[in-house]
CSV table of N, CA and C in Angstrom, one decimal:
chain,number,residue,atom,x,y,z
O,146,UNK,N,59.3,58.3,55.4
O,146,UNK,CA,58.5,57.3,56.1
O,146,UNK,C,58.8,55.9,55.6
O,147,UNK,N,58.4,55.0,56.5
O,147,UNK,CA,58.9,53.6,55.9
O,147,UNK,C,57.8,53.0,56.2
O,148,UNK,N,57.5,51.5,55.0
O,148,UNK,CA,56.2,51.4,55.1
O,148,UNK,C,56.3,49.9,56.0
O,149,UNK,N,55.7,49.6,56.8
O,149,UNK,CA,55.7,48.3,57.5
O,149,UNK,C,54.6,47.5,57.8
O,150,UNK,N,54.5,46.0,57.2
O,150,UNK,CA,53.5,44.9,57.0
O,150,UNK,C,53.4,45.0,58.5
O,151,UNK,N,51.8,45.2,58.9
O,151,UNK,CA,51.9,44.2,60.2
O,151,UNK,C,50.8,43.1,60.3
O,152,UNK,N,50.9,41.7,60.8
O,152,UNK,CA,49.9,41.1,60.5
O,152,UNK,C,48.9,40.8,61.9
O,153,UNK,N,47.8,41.0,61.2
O,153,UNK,CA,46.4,41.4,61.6
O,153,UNK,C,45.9,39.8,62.1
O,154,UNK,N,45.6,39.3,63.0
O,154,UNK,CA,44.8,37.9,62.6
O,154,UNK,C,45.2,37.2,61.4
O,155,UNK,N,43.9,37.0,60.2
O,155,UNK,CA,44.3,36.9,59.3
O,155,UNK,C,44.5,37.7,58.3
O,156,UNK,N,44.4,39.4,58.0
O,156,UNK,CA,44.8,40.4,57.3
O,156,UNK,C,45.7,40.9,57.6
O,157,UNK,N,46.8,41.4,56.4
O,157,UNK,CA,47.3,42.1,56.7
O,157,UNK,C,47.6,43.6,56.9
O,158,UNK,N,48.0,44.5,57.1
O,158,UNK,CA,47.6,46.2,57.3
O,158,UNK,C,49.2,46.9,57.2
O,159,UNK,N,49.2,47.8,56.0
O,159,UNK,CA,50.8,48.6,56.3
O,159,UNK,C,50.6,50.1,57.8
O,160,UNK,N,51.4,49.7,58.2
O,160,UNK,CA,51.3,50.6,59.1
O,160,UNK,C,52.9,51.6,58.5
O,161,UNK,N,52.9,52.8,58.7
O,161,UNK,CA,53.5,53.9,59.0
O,161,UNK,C,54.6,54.0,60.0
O,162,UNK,N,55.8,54.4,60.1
O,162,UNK,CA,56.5,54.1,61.2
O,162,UNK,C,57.5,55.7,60.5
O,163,UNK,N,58.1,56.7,61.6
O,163,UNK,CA,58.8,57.5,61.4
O,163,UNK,C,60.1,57.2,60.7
O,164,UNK,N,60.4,58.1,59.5
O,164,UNK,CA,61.8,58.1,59.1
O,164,UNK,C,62.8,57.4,59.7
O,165,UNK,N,63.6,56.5,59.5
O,165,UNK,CA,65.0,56.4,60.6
O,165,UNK,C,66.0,56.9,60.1
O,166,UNK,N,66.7,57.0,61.0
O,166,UNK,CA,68.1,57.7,60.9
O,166,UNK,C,69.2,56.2,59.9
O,167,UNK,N,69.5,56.8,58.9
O,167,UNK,CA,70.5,56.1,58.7
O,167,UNK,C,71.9,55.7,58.5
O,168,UNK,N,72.5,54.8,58.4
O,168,UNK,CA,73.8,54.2,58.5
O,168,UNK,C,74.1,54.9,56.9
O,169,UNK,N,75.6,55.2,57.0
O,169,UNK,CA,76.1,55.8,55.9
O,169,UNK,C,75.8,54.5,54.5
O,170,UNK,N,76.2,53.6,55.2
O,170,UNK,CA,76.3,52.5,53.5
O,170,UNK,C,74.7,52.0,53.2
O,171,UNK,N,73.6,52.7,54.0
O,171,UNK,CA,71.8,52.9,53.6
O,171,UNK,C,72.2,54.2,52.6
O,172,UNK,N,72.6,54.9,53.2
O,172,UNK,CA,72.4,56.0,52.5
O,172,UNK,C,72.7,56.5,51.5
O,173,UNK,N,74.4,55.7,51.0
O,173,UNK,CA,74.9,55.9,49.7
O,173,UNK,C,74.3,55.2,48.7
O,174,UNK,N,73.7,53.4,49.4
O,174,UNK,CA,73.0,52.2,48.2
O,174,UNK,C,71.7,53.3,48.1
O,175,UNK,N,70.9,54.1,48.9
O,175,UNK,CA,69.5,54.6,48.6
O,175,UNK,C,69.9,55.5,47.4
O,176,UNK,N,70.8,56.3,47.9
O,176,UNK,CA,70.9,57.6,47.1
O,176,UNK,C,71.3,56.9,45.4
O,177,UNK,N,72.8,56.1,45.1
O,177,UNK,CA,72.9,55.8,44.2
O,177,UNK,C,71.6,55.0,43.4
O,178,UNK,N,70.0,54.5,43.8
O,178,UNK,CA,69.1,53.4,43.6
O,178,UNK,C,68.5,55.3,43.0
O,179,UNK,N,68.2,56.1,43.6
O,179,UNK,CA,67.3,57.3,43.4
O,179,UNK,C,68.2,57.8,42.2
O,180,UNK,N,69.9,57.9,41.8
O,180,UNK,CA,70.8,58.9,41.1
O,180,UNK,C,70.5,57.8,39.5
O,181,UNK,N,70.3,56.5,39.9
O,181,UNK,CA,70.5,55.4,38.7
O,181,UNK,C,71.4,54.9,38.4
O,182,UNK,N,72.2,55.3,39.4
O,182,UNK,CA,73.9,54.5,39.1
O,182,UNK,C,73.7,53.1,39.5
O,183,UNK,N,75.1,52.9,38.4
O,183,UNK,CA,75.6,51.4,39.1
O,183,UNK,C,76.9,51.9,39.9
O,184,UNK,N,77.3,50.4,40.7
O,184,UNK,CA,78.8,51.1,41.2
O,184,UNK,C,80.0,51.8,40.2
O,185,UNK,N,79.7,51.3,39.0
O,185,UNK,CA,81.0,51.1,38.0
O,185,UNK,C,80.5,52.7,37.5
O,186,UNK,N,79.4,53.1,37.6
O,186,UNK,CA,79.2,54.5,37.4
O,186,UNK,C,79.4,55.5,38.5
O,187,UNK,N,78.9,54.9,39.6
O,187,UNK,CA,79.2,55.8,41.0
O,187,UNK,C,80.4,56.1,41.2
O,188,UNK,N,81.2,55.4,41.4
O,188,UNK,CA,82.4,55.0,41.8
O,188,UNK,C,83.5,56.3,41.2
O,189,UNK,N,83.8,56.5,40.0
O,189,UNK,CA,84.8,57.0,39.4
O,189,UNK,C,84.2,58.4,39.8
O,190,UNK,N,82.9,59.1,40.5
O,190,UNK,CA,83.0,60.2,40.7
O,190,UNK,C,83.2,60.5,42.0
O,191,UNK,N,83.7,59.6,43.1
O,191,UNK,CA,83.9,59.9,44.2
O,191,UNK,C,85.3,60.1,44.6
O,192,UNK,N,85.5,61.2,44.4
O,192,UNK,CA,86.5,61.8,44.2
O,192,UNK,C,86.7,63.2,45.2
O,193,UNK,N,87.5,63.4,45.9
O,193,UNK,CA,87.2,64.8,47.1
O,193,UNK,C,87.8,66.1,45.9
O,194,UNK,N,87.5,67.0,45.5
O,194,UNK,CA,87.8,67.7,45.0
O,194,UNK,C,88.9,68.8,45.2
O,195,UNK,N,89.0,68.5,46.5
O,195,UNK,CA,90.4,69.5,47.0
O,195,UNK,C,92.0,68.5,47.1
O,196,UNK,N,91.6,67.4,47.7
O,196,UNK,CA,92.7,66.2,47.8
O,196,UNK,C,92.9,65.6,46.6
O,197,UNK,N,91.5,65.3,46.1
O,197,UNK,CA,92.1,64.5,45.0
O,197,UNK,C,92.2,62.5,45.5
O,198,UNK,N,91.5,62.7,46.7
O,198,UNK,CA,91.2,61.4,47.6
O,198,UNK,C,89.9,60.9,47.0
O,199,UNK,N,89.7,59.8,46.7
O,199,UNK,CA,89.2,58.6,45.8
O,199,UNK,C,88.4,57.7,46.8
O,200,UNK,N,87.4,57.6,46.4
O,200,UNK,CA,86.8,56.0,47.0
O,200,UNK,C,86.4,55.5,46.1
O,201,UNK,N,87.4,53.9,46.3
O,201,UNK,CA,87.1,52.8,45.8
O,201,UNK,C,85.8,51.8,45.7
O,202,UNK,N,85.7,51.6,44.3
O,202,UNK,CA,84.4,50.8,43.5
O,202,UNK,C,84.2,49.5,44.9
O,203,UNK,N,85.4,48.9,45.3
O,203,UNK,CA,84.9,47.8,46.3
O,203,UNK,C,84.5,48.2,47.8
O,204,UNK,N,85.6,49.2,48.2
O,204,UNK,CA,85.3,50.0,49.5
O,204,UNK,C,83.7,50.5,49.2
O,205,UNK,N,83.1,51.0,48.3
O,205,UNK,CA,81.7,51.0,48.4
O,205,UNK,C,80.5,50.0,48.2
O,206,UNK,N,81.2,49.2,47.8
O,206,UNK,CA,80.4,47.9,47.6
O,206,UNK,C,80.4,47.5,49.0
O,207,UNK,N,81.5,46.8,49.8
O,207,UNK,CA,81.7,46.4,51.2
O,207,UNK,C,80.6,47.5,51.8
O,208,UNK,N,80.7,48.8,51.8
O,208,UNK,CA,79.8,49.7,53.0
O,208,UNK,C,78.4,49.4,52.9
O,209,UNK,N,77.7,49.2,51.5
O,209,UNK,CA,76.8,49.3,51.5
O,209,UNK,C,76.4,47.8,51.3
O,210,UNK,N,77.3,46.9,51.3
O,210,UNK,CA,77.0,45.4,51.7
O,210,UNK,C,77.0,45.2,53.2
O,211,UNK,N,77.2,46.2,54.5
O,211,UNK,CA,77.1,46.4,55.8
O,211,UNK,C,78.5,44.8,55.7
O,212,UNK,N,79.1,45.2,55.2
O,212,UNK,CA,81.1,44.2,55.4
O,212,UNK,C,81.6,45.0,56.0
O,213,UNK,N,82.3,44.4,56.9
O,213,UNK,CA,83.4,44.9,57.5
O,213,UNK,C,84.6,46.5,56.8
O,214,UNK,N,84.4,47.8,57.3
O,214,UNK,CA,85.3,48.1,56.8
O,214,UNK,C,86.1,49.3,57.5
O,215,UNK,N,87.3,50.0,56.9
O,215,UNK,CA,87.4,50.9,57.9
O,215,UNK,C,86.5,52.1,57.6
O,216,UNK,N,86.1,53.2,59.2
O,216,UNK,CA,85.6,54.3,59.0
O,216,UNK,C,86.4,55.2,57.9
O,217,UNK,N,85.3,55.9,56.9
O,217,UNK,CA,85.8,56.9,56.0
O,217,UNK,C,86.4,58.3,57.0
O,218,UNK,N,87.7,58.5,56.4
O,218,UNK,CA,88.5,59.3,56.6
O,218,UNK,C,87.1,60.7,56.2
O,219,UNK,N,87.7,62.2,56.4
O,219,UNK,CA,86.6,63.7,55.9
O,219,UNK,C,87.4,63.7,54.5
O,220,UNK,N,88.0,63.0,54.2
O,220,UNK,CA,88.1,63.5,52.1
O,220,UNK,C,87.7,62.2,51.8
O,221,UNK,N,87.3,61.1,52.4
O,221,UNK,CA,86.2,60.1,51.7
O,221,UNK,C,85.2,60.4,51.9
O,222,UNK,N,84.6,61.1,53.2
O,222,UNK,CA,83.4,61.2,53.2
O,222,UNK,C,83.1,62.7,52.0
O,223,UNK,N,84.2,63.6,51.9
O,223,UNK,CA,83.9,64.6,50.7
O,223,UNK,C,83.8,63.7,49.5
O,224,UNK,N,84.4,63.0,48.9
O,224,UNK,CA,84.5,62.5,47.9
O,224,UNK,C,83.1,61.4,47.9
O,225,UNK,N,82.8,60.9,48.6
O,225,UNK,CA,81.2,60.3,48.5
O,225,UNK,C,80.2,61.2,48.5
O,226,UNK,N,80.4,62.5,49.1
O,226,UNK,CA,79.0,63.9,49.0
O,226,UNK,C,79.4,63.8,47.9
O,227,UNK,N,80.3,64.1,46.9
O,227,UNK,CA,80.1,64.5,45.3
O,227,UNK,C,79.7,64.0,44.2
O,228,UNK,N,80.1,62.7,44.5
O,228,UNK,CA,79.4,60.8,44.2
O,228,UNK,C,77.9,61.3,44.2
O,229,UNK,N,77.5,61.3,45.2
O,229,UNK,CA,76.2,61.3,45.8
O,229,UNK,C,75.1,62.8,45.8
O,230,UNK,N,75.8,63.4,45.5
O,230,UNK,CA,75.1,64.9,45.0
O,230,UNK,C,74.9,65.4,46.6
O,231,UNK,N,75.2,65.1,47.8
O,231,UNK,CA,74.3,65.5,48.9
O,231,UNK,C,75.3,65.9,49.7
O,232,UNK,N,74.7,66.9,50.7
O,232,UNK,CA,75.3,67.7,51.8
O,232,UNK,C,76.4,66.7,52.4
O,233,UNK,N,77.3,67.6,52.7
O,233,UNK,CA,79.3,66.5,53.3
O,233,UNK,C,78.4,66.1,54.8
O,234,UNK,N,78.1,67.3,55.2
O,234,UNK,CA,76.8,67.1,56.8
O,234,UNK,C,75.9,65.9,57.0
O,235,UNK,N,75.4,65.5,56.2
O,235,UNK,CA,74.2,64.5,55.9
O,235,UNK,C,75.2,63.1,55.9
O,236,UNK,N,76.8,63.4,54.8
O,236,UNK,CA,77.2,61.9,55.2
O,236,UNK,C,77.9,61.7,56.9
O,237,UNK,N,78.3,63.0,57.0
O,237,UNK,CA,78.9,63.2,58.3
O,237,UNK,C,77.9,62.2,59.4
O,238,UNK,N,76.8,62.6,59.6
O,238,UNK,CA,75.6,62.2,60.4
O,238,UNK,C,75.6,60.8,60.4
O,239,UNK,N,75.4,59.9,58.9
O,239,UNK,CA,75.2,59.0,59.0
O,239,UNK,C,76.4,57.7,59.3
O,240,UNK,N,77.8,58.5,58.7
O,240,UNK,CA,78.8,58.3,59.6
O,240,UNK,C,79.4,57.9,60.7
O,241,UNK,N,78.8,58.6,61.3
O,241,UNK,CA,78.8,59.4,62.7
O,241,UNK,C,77.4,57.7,63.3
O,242,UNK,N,76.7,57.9,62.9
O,242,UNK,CA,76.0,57.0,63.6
O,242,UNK,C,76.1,55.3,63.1
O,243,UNK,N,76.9,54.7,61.9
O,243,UNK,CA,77.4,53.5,61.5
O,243,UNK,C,78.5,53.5,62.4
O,244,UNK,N,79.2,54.2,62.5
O,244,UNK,CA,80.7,53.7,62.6
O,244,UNK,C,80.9,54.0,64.4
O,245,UNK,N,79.9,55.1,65.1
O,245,UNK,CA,80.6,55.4,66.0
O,245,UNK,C,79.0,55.4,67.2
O,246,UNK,N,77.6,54.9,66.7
O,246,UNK,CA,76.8,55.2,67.4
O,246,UNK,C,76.4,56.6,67.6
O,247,UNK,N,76.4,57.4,67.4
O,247,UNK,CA,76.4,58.7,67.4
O,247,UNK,C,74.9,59.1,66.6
O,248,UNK,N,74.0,59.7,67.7
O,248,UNK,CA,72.5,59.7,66.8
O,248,UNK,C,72.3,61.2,67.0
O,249,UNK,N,72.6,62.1,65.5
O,249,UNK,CA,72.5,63.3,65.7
O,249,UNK,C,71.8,63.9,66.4
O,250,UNK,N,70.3,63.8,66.4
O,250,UNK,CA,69.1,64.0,66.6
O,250,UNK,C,69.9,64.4,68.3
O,251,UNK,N,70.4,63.6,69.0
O,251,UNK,CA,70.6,63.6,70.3
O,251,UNK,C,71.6,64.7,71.1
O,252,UNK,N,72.5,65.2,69.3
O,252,UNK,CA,73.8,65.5,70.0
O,252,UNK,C,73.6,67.0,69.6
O,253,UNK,N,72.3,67.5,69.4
O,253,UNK,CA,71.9,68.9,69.0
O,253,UNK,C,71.0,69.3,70.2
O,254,UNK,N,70.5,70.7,69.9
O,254,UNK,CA,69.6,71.5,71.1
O,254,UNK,C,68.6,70.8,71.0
O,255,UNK,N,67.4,70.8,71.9
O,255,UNK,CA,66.6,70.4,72.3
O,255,UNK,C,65.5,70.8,71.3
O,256,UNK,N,65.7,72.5,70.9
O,256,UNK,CA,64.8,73.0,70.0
O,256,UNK,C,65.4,72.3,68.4
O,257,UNK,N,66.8,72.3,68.5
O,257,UNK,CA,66.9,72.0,67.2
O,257,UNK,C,66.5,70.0,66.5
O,258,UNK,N,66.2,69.3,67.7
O,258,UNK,CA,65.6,67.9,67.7
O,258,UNK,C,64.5,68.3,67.0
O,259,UNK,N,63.3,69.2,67.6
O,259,UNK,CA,62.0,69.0,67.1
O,259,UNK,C,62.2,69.5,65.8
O,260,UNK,N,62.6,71.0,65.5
O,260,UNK,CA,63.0,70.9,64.3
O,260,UNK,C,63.3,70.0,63.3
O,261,UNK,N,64.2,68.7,63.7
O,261,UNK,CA,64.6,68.1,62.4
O,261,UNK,C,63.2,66.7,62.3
O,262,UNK,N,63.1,66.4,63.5
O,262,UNK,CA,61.5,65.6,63.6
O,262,UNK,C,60.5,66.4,62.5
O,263,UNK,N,60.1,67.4,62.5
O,263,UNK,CA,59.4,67.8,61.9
O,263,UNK,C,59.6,68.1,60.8
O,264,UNK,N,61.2,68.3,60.5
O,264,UNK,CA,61.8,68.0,59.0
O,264,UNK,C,60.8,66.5,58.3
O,265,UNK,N,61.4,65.5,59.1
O,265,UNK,CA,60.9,64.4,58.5
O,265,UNK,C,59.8,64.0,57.9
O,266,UNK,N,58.9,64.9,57.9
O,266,UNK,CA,57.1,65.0,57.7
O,266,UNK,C,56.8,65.5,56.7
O,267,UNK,N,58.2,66.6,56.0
O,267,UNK,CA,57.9,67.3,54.8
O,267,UNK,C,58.1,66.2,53.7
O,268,UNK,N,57.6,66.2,52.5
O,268,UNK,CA,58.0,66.0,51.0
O,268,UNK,C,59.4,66.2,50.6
O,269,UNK,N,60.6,65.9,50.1
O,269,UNK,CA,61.4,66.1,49.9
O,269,UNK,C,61.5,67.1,48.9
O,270,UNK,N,60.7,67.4,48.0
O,270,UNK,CA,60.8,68.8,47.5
O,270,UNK,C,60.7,70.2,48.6
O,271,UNK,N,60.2,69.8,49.1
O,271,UNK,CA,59.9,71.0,50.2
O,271,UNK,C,61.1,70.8,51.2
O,272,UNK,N,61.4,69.7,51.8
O,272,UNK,CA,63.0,69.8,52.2
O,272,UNK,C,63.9,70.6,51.7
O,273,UNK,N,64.1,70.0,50.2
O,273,UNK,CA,65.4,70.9,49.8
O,273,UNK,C,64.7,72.5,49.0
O,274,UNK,N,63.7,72.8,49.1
O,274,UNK,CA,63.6,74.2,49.0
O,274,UNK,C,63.7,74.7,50.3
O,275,UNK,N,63.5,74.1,51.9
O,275,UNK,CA,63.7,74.8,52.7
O,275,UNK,C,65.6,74.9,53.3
O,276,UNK,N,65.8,74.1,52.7
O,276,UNK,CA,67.8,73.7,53.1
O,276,UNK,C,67.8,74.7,52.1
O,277,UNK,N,67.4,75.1,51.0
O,277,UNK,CA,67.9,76.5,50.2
O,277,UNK,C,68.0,77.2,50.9
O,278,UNK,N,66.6,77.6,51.6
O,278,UNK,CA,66.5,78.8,52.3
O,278,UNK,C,67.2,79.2,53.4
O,279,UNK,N,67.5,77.9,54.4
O,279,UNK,CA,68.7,78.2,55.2
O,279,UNK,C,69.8,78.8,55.0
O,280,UNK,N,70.1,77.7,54.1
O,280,UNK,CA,71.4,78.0,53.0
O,280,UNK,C,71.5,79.5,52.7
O,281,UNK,N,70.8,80.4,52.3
O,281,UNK,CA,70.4,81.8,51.9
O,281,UNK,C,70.8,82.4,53.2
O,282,UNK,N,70.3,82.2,54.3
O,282,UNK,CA,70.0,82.7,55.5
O,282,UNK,C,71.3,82.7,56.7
O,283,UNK,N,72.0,81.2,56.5
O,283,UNK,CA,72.7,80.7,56.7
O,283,UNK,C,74.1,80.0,55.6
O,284,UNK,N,74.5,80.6,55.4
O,284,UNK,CA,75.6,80.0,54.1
O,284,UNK,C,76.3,78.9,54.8
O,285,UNK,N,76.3,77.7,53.9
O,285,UNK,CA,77.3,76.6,54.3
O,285,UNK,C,78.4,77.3,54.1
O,286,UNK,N,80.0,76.8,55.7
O,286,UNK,CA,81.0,77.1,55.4
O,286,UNK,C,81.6,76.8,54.5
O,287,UNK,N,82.7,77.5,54.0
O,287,UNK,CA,83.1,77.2,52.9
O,287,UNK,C,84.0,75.8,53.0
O,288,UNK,N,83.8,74.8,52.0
O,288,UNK,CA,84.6,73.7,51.8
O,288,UNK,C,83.7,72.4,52.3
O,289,UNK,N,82.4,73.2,52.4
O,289,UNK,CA,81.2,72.2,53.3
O,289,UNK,C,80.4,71.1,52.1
O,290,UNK,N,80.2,72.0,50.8
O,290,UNK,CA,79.6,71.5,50.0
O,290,UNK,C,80.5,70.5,49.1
């Protein structure tokens, strides 16, 4: 949830507003602000583990400065899941909707919308105990993680 000033007369009041979806260079500056990194730390681990394909300290600076850049190739965007500790799917998404408009939420079943809406309501502990349990139920393909 995001928190939002709204002004009242003369008080002010935070109002509540649903999760947004976000652009991949939100999501790598949040995640690195949550991991503690700086770039000069981030950077040397983003690295794709099968290629051996690299993203660069300034190419992530530019993304997450919303500069001009080109869309990440699928072994940059591997190589930023590993940087960033988080599902290759999650940067895929946000990807998918910086660079190409593309709003997941839209381009799934109808039951699987409400599902992730109601994802957004949990605590993030409870998120990723429940992506475990998928995970358990449903194994990410191999080369996903």
């Amino acid at each position: 949830m995001f928190a939002m000033e709204a002004k009242n007369g003369s008080r002010s009041e935070t109002v509540m507003s649903p999760e947004r979806r976000t652009h991949l260079g939100d999501l790598i500056r949040a995640r690195r602000a949550e991991l503690g990194e700086s770039l000069d730390t981030f950077a040397p681990k983003a690295v794709d583990p099968d290629s051996g394909v690299r993203v660069t300290r300034g190419y992530i600076y530019r993304l997450e400065k919303g500069e001009k850049v080109t869309p990440p190739v699928y072994e940059e965007l591997k190589a930023l899941a590993v940087a960033a500790r988080l599902p290759l799917e999650r940067l895929q998404d946000a990807a998918g909707s910086q660079f190409h408009g593309v709003d997941p939420l839209r381009s799934g079943s109808g039951e699987a919308t409400a599902y992730v809406r109601k994802l957004d309501q949990l605590p993030a502990d409870q998120r990723d105990r429940l992506l475990r349990l998928i995970d358990t139920l449903v194994p990410p393909e191999s080369g996903d993680e």
